PDB file of C-alpha atoms in Angstrom:
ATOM      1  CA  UNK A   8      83.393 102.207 100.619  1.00 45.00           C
ATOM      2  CA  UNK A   9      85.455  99.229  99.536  1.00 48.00           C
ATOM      3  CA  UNK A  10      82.717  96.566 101.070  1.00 51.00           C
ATOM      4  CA  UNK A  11      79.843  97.576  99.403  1.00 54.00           C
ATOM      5  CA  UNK A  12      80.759  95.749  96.375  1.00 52.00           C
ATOM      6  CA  UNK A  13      78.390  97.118  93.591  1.00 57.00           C
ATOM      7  CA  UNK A  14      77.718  94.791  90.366  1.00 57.00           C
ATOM      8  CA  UNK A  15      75.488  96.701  88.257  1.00 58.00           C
ATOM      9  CA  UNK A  16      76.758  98.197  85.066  1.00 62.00           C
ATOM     10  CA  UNK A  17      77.392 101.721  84.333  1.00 63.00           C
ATOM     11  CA  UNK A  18      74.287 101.963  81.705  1.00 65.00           C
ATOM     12  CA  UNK A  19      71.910 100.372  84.186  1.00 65.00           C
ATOM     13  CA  UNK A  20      72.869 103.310  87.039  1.00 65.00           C
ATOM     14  CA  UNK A  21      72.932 106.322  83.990  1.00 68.00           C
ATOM     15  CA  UNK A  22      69.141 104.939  83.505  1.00 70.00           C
ATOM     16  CA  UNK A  23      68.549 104.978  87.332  1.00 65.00           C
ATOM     17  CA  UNK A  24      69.808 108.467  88.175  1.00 67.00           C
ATOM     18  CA  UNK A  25      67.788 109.680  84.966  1.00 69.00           C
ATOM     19  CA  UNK A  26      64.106 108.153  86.423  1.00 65.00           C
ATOM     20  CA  UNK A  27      65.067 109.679  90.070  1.00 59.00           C
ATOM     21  CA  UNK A  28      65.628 113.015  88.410  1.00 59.00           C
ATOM     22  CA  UNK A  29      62.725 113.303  86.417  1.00 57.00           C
ATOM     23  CA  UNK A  30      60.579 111.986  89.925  1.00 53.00           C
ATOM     24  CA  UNK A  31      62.927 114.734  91.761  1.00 51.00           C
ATOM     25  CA  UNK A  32      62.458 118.167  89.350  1.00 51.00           C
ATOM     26  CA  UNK A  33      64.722 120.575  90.960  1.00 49.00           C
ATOM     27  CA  UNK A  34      66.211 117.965  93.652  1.00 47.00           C
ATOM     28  CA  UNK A  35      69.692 117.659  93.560  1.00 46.00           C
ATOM     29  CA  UNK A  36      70.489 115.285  96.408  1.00 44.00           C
ATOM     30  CA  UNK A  37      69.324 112.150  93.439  1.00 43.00           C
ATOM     31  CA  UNK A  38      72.361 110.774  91.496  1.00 45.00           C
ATOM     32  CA  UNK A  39      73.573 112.856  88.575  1.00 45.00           C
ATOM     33  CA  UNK A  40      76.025 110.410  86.645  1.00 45.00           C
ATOM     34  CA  UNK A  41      76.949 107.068  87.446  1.00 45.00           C
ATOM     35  CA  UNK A  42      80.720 107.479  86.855  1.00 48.00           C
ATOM     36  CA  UNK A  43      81.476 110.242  88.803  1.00 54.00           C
ATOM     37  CA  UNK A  44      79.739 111.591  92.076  1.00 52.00           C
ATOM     38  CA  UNK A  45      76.513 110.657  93.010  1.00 67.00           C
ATOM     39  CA  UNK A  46      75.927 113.554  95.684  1.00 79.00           C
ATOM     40  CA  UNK A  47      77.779 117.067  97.269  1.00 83.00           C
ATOM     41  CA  UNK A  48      78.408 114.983 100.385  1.00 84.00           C
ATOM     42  CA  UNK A  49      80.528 112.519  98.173  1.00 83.00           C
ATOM     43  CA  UNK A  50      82.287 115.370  96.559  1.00 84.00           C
ATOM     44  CA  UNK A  51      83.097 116.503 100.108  1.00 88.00           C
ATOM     45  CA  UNK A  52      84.250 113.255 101.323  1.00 87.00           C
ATOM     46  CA  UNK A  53      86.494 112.420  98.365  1.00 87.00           C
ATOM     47  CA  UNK A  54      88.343 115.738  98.991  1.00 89.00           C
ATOM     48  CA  UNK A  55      88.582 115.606 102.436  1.00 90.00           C
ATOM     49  CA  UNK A  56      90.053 111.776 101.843  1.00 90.00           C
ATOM     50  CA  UNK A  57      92.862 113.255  99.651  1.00 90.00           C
ATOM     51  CA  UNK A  58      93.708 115.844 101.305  1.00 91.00           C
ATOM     52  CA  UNK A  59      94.529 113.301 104.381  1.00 90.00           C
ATOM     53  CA  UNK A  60      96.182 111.215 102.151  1.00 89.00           C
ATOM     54  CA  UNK A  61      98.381 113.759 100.869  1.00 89.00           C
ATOM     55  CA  UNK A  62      99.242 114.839 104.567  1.00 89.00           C
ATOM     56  CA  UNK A  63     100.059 111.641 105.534  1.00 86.00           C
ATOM     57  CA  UNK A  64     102.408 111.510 102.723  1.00 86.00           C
ATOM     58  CA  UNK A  65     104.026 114.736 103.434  1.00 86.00           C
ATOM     59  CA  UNK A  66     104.786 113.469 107.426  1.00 85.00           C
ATOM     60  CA  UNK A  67     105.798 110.505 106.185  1.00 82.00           C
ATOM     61  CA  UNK A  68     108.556 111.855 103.888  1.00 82.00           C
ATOM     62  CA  UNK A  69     109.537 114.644 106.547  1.00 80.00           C
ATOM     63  CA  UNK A  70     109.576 111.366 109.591  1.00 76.00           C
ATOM     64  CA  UNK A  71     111.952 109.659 106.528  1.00 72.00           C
ATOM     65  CA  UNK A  72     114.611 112.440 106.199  1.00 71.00           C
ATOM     66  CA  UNK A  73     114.498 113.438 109.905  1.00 70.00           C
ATOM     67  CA  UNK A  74     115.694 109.640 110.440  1.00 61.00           C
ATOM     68  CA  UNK A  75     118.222 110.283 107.550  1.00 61.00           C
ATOM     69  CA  UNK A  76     119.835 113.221 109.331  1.00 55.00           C
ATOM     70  CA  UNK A  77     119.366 111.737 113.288  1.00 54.00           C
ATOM     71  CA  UNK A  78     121.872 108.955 112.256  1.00 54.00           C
ATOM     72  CA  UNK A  79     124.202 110.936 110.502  1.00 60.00           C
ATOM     73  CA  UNK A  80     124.620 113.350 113.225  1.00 69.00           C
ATOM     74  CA  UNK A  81     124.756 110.507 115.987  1.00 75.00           C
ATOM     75  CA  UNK A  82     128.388 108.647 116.975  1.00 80.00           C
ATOM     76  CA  UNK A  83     127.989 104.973 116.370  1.00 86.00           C
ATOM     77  CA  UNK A  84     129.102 103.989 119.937  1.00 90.00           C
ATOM     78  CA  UNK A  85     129.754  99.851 120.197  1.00 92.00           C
ATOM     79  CA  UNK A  86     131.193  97.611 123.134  1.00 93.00           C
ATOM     80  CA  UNK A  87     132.503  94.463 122.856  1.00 93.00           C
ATOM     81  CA  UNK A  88     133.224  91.702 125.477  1.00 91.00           C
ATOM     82  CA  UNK A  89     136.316  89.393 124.750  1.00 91.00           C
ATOM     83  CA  UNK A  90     137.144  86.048 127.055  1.00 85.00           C
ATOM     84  CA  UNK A  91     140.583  85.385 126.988  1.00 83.00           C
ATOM     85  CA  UNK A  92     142.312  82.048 127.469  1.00 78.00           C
ATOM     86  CA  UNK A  93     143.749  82.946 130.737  1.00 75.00           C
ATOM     87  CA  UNK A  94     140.073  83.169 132.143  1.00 73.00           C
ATOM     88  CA  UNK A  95     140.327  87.321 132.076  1.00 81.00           C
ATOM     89  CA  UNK A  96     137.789  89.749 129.864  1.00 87.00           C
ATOM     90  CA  UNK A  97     139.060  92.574 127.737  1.00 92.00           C
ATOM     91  CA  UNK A  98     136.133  95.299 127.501  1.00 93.00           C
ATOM     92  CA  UNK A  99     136.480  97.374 124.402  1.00 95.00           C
ATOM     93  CA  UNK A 100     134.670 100.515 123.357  1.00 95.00           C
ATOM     94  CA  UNK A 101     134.384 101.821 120.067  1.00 94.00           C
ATOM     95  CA  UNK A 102     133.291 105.542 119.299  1.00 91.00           C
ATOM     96  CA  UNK A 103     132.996 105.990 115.135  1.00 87.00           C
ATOM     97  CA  UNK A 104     134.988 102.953 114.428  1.00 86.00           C
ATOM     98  CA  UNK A 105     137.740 104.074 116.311  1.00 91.00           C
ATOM     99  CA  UNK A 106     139.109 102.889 120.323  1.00 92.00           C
ATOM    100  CA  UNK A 107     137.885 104.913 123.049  1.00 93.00           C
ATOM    101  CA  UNK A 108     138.257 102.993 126.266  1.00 94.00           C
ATOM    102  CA  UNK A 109     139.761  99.419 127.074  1.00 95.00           C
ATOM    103  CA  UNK A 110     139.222  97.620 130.308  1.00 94.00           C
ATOM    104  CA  UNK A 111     140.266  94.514 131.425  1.00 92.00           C
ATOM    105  CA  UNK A 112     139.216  92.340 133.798  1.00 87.00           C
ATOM    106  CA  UNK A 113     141.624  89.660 135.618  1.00 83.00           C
ATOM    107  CA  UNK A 114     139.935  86.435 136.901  1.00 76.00           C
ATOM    108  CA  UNK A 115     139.715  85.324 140.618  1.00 75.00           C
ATOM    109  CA  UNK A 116     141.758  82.228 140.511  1.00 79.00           C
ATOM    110  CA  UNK A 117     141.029  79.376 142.881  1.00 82.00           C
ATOM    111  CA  UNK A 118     143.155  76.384 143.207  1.00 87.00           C
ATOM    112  CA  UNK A 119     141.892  73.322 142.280  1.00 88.00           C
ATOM    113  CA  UNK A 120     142.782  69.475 141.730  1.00 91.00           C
ATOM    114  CA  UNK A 121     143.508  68.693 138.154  1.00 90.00           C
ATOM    115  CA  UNK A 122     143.283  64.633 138.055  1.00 90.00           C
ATOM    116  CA  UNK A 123     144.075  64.723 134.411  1.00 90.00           C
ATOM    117  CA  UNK A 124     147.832  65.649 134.594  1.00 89.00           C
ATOM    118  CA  UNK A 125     149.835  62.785 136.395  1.00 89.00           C
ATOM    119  CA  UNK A 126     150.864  62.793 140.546  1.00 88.00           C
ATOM    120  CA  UNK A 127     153.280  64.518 141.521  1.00 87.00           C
ATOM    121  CA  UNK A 128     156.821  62.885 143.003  1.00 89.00           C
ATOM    122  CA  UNK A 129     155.271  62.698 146.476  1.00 90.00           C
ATOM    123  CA  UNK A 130     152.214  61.353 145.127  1.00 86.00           C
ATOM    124  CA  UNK A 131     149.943  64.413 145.922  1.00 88.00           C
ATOM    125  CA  UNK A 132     147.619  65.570 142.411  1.00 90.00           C
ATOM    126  CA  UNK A 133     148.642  68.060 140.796  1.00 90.00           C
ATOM    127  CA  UNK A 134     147.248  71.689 141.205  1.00 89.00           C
ATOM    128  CA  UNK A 135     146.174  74.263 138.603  1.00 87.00           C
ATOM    129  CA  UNK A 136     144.265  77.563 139.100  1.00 83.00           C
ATOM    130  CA  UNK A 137     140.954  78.066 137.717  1.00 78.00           C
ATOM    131  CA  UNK A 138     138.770  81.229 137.347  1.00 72.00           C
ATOM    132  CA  UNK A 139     136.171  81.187 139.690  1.00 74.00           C
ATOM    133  CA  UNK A 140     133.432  84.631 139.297  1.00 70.00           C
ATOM    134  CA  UNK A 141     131.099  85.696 142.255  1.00 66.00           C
ATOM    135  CA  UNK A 142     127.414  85.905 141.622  1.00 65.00           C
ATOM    136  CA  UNK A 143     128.167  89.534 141.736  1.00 72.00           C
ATOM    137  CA  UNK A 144     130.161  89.655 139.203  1.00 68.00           C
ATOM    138  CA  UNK A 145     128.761  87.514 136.883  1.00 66.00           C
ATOM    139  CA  UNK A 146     125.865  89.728 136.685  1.00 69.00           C
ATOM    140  CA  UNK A 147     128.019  93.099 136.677  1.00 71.00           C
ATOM    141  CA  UNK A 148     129.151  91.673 133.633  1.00 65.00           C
TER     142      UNK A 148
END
């Protein structure tokens, strides 16, 4: 109803529905008054539109506090991943702000040639042990 967009003045619609109801003795499906309802079918459709609105309102409250009361009753479970400095992963789980479960992972070290830190007496470079993951376990992760 919103794109009709009707410009004439209240006065100039009072005068219309007057002529089309002296033209219509005794028909009442002409306009009646210009401010209110211009036929039974608008009547209809007005109430029908309210009451729908009003439903819609009503589900919408009762959707709100069923949300309230699904969190409330629901334990805030939350894992978190740590990476340690020695390469290994600490797995924590949290149940209501509270621990529930650690696990920790140790690294797969793999020896490799560190050409940073100086030779060693026999003039060999010197070794360190690195983490080295699998595809596999990447993934797992």
């Amino acid at each position: 109803m919103d794109s009709w967009n009707i410009t004439a003045s209240k006065d100039l619609l009072a005068t219309l529905a007057k002529v089309s109801i002296s033209k219509n003795q005794g028909n009442n499906f002409s306009a009646v008054n210009s401010a209110g309802f211009s036929s039974d079918y608008a009547k209809i459709l007005s109430e029908k539109i309210a009451e729908m609105q009003n439903e819609f309102k009503a589900a919408s409250e009762n959707n709100f506090n069923q949300d309230i009361n699904v969190e409330t009753n629901m334990p805030v479970i939350e894992t978190v991943k740590r990476f340690r400095p020695d390469g290994s992963i600490m797995i924590t789980t949290y149940e209501d702000g509270k621990i529930s479960s650690t696990q920790k992972i140790k690294p797969h070290l793999v020896p490799m040639p560190d050409y940073s830190a100086p030779p060693t007496p026999e003039g060999d470079t010197e070794i360190k042990y690195v983490q080295r993951f699998t595809l596999a376990e990447l993934l797992m992760l």
